[in-house]
PDB file of C-alpha atoms in Angstrom:
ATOM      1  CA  UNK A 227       0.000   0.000   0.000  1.00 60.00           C
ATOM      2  CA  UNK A 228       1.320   3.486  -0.566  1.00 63.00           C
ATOM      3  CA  UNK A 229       1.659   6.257   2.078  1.00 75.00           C
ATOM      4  CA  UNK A 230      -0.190   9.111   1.890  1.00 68.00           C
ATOM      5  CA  UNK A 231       3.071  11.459   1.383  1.00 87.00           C
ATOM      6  CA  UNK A 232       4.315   8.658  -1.131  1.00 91.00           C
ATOM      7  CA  UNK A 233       0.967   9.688  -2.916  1.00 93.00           C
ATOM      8  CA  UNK A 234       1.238  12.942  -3.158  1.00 95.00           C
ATOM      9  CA  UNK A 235       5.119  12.846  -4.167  1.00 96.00           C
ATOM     10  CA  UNK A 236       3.655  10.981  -7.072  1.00 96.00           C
ATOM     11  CA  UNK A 237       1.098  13.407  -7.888  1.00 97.00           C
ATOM     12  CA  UNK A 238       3.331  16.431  -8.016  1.00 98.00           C
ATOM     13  CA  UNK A 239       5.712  15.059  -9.457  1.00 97.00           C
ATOM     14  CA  UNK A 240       3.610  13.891 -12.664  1.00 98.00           C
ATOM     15  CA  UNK A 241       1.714  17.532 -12.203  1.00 98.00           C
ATOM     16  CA  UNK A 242       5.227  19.192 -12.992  1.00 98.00           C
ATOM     17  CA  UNK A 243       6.483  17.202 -15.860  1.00 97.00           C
ATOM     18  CA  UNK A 244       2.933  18.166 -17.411  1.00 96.00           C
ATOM     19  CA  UNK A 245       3.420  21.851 -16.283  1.00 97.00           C
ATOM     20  CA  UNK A 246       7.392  21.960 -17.337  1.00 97.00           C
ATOM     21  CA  UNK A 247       5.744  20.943 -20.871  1.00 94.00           C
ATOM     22  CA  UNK A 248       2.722  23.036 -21.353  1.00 95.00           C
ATOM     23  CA  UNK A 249       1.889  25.195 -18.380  1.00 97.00           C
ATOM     24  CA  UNK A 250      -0.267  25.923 -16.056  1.00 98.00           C
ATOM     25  CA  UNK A 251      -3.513  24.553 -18.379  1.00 96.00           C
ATOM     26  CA  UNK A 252      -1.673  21.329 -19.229  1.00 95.00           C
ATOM     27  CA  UNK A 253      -2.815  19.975 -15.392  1.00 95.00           C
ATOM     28  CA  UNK A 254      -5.430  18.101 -15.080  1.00 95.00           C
ATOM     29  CA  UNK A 255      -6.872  16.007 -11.792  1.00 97.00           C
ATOM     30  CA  UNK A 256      -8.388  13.205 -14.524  1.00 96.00           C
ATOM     31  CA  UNK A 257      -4.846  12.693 -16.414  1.00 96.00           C
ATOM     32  CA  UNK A 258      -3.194  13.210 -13.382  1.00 97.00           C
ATOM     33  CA  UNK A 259      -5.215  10.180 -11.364  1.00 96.00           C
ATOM     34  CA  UNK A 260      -4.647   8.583 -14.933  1.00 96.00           C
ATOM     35  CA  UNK A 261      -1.172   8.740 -15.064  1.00 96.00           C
ATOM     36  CA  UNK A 262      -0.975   7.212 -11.174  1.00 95.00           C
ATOM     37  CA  UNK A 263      -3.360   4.610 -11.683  1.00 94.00           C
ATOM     38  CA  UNK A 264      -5.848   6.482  -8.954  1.00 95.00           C
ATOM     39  CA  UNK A 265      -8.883   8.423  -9.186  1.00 94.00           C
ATOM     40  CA  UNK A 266      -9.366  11.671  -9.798  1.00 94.00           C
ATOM     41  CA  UNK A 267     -11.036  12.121  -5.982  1.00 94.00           C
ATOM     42  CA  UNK A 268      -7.675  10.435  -4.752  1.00 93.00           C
ATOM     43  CA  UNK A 269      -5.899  13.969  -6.719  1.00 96.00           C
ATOM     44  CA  UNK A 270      -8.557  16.187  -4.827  1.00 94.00           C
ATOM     45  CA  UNK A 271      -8.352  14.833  -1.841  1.00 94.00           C
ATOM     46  CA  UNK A 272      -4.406  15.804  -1.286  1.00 94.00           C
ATOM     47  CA  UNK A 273      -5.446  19.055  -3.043  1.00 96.00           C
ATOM     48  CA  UNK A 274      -8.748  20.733  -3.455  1.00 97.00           C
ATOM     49  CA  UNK A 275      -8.282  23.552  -5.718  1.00 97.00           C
ATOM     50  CA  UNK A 276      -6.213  23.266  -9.064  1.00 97.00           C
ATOM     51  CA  UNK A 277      -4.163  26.092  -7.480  1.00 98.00           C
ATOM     52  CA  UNK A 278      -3.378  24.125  -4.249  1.00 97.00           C
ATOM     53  CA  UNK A 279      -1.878  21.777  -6.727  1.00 98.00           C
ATOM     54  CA  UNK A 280      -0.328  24.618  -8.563  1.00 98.00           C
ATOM     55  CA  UNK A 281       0.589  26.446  -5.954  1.00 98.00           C
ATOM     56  CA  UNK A 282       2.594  23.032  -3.956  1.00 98.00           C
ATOM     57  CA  UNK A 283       3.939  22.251  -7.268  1.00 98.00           C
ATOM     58  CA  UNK A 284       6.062  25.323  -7.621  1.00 98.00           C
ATOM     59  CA  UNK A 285       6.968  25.284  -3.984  1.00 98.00           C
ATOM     60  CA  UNK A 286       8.555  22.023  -4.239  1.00 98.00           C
ATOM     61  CA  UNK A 287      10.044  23.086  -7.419  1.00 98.00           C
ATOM     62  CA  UNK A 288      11.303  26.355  -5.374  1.00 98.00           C
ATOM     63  CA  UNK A 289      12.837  23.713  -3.003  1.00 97.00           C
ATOM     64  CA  UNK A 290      15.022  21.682  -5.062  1.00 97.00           C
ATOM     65  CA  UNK A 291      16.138  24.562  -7.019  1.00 98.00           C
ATOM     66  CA  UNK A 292      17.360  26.729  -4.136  1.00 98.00           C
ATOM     67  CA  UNK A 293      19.042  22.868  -2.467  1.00 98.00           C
ATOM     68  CA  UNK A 294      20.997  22.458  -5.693  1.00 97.00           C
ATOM     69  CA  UNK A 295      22.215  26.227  -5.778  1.00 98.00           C
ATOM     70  CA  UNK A 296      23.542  25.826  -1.935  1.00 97.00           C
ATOM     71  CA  UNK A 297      24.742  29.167   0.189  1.00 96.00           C
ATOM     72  CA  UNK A 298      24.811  32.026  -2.014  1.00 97.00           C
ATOM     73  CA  UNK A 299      27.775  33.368   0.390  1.00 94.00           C
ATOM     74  CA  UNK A 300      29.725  30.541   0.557  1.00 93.00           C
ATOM     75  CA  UNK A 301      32.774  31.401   1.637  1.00 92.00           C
ATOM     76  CA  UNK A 302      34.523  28.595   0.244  1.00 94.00           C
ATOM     77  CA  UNK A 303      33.089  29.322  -3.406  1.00 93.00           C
ATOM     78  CA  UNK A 304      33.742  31.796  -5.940  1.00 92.00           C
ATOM     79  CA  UNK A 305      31.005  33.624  -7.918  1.00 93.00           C
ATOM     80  CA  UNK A 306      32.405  31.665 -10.811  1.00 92.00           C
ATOM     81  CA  UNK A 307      31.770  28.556  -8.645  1.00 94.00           C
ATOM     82  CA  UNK A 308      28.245  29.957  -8.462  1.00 95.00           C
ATOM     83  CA  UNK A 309      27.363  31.262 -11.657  1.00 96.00           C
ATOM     84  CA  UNK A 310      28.215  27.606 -12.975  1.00 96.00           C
ATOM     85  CA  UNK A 311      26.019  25.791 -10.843  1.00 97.00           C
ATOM     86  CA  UNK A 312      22.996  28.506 -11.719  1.00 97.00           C
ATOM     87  CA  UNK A 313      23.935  27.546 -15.229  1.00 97.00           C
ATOM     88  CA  UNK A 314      23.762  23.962 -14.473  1.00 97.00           C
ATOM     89  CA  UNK A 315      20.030  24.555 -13.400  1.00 97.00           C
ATOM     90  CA  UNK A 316      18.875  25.388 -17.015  1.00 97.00           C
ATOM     91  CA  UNK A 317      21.517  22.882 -19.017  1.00 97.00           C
ATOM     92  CA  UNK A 318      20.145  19.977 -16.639  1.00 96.00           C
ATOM     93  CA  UNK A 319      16.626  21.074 -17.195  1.00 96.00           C
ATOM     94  CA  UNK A 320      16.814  20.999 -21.363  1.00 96.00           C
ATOM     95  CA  UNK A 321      19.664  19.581 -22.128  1.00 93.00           C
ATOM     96  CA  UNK A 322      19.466  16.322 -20.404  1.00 93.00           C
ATOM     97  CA  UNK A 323      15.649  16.630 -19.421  1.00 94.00           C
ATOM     98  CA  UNK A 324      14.088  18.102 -21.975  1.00 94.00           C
ATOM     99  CA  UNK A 325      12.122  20.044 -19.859  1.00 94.00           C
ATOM    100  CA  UNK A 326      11.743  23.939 -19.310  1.00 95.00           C
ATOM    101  CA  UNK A 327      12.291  25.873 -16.045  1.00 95.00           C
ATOM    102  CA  UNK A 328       9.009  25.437 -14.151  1.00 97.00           C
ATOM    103  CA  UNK A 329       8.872  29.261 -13.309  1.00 97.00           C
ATOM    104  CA  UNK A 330       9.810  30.116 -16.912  1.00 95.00           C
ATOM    105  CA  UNK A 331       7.003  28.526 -18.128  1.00 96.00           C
ATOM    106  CA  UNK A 332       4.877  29.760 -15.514  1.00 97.00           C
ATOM    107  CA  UNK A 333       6.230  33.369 -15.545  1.00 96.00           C
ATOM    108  CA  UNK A 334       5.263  34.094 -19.110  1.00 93.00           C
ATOM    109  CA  UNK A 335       1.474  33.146 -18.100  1.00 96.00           C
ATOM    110  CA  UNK A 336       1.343  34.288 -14.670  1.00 95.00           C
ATOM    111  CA  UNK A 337      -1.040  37.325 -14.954  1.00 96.00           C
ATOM    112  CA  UNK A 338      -3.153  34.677 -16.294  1.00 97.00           C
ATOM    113  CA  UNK A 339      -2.383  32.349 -13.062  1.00 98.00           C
ATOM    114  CA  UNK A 340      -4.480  31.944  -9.581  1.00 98.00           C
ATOM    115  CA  UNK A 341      -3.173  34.485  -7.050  1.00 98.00           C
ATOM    116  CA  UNK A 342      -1.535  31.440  -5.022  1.00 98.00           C
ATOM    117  CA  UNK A 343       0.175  29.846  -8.344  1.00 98.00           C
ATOM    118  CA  UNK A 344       1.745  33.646  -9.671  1.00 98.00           C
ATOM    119  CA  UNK A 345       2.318  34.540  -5.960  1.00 98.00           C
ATOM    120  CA  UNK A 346       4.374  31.426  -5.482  1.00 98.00           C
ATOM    121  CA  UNK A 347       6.199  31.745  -9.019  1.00 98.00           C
ATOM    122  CA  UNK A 348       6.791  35.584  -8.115  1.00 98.00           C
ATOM    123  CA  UNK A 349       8.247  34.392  -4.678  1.00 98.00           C
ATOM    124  CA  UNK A 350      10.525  32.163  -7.054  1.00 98.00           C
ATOM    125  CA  UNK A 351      11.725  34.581  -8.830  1.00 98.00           C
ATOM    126  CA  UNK A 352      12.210  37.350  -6.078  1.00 98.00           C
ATOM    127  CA  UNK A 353      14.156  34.936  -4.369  1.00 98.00           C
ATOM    128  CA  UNK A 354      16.492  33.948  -7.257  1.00 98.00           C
ATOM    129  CA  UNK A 355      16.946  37.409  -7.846  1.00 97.00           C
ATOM    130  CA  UNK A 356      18.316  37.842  -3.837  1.00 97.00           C
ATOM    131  CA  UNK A 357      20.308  34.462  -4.511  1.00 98.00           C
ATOM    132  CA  UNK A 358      22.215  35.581  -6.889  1.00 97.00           C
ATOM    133  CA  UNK A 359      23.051  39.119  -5.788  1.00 96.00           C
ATOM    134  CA  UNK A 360      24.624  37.300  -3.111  1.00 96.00           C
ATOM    135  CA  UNK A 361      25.847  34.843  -4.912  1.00 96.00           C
ATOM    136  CA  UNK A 362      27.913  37.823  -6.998  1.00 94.00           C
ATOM    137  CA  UNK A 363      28.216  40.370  -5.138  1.00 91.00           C
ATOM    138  CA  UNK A 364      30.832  42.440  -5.544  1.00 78.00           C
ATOM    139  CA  UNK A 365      31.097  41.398  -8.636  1.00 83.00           C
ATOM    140  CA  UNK A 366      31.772  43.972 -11.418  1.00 82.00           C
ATOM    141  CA  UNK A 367      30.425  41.595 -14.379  1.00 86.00           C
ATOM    142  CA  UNK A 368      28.018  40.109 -13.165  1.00 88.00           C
ATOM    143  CA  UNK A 369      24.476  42.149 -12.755  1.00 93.00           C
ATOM    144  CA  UNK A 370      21.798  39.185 -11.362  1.00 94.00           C
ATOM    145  CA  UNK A 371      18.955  40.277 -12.816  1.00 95.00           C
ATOM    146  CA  UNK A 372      21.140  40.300 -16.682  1.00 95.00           C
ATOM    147  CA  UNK A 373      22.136  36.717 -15.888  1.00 96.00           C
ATOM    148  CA  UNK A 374      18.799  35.609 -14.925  1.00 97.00           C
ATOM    149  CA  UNK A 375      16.834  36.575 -17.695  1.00 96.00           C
ATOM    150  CA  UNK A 376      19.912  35.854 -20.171  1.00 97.00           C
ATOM    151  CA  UNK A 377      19.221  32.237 -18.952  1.00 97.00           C
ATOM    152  CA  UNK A 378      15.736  32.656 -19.156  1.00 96.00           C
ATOM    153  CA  UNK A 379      15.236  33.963 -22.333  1.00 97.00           C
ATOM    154  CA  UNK A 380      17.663  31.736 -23.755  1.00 97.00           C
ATOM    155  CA  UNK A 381      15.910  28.476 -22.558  1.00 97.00           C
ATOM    156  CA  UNK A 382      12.474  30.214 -24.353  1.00 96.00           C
ATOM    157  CA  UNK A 383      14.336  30.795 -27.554  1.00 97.00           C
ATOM    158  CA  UNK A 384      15.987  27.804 -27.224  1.00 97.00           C
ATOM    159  CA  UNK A 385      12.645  25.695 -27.080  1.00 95.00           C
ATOM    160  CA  UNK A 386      10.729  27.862 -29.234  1.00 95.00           C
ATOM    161  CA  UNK A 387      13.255  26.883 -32.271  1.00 97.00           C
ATOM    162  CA  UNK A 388      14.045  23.772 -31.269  1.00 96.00           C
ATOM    163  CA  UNK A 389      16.994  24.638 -31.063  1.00 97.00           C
ATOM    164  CA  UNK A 390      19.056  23.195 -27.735  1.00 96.00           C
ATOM    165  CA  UNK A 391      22.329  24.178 -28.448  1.00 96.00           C
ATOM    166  CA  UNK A 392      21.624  27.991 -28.291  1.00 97.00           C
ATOM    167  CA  UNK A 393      21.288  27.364 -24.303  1.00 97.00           C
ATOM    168  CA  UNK A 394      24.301  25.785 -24.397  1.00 97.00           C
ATOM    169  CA  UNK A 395      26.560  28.728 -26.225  1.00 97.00           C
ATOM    170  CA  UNK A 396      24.959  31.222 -24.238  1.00 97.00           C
ATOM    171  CA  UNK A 397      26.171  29.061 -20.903  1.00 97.00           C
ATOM    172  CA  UNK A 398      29.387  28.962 -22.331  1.00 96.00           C
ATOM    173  CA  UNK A 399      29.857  32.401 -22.809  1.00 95.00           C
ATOM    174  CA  UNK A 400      28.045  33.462 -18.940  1.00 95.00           C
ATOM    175  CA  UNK A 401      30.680  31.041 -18.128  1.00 93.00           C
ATOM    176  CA  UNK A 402      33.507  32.585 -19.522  1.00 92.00           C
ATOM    177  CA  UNK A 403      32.419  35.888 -18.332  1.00 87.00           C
ATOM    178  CA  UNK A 404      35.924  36.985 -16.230  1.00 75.00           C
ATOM    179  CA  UNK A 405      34.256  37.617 -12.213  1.00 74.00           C
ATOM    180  CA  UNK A 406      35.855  40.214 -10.938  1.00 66.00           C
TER     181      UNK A 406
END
């Protein structure tokens, strides 16, 4: 039998995938409980609302993000350290999973998005944004908000061609960027 937080694991995780894909509209509770093998009540009952769902899916997302990036003031890291492990976020996302940046996705829609869902990708955002001024600071080169959205929009244009690769040169030269 599965636990009830083995259950819901399940359910966001298959709720993401969908999301990383198509957005906020490509959830569903039916293909959800589909996907598991469960019914659709089973989906409601861990989260009422479509935006609970939402909402718990970009949290979690949040989470591992912010655990792979580590201390932005690591003392025992340079910015360079840094700035290559913020890189890594987007490379591993479409390079090896094929998947956008959950809050990329969900940014470009979020005036569209429940107030829970755009507050959560907003906190996302707002906190990348205070990660990585910390994680540079001091840093003549490197402005956050210019590498965020340099990331950002290259994973959009990157995907919208079907083009990988562009991602990949624009890493490279983030990553060559001299940190002073």
């Amino acid at each position: 039998m599965v636990k009830i937080s083995e259950r819901r694991e399940e359910i966001l995780s298959v709720a993401e995938t969908h999301m990383r894909a198509g957005g906020y509209d490509a959830i569903s509770f039916r293909e959800i409980a589909t996907a598991i093998g469960i019914k659709s009540a089973s989906v409601h009952y861990h989260f009422p609302q479509k935006s609970d769902l939402g909402e718990a899916v970009v949290t979690r997302y949040a989470e591992r993000v912010f655990a792979f990036l580590g201390r932005p003031d690591d003392p025992a890291e340079t910015p360079q350290i840094r700035l290559k492990r913020l890189c890594d976020v987007y490379a591993m996302a479409l390079l090896e999973e094929d998947l956008n940046c959950l809050c990329c996705v969900l940014g470009a829609e979020s005036k569209d998005l429940p107030s829970p869902v755009a507050g959560a990708v907003s906190n996302f955002f707002w906190t990348m944004l205070d990660w990585a001024e910390r994680a540079f600071d001091g840093s003549d080169t490197l402005r956050p908000a210019q590498v965020i959205s340099t990331l950002q929009g290259a994973m959009v244009l990157a995907t919208a061609i079907k083009q990988p690769e562009i991602l990949r040169e624009v890493i490279e030269l983030l990553e060559a960027t001299q940190v002073n």
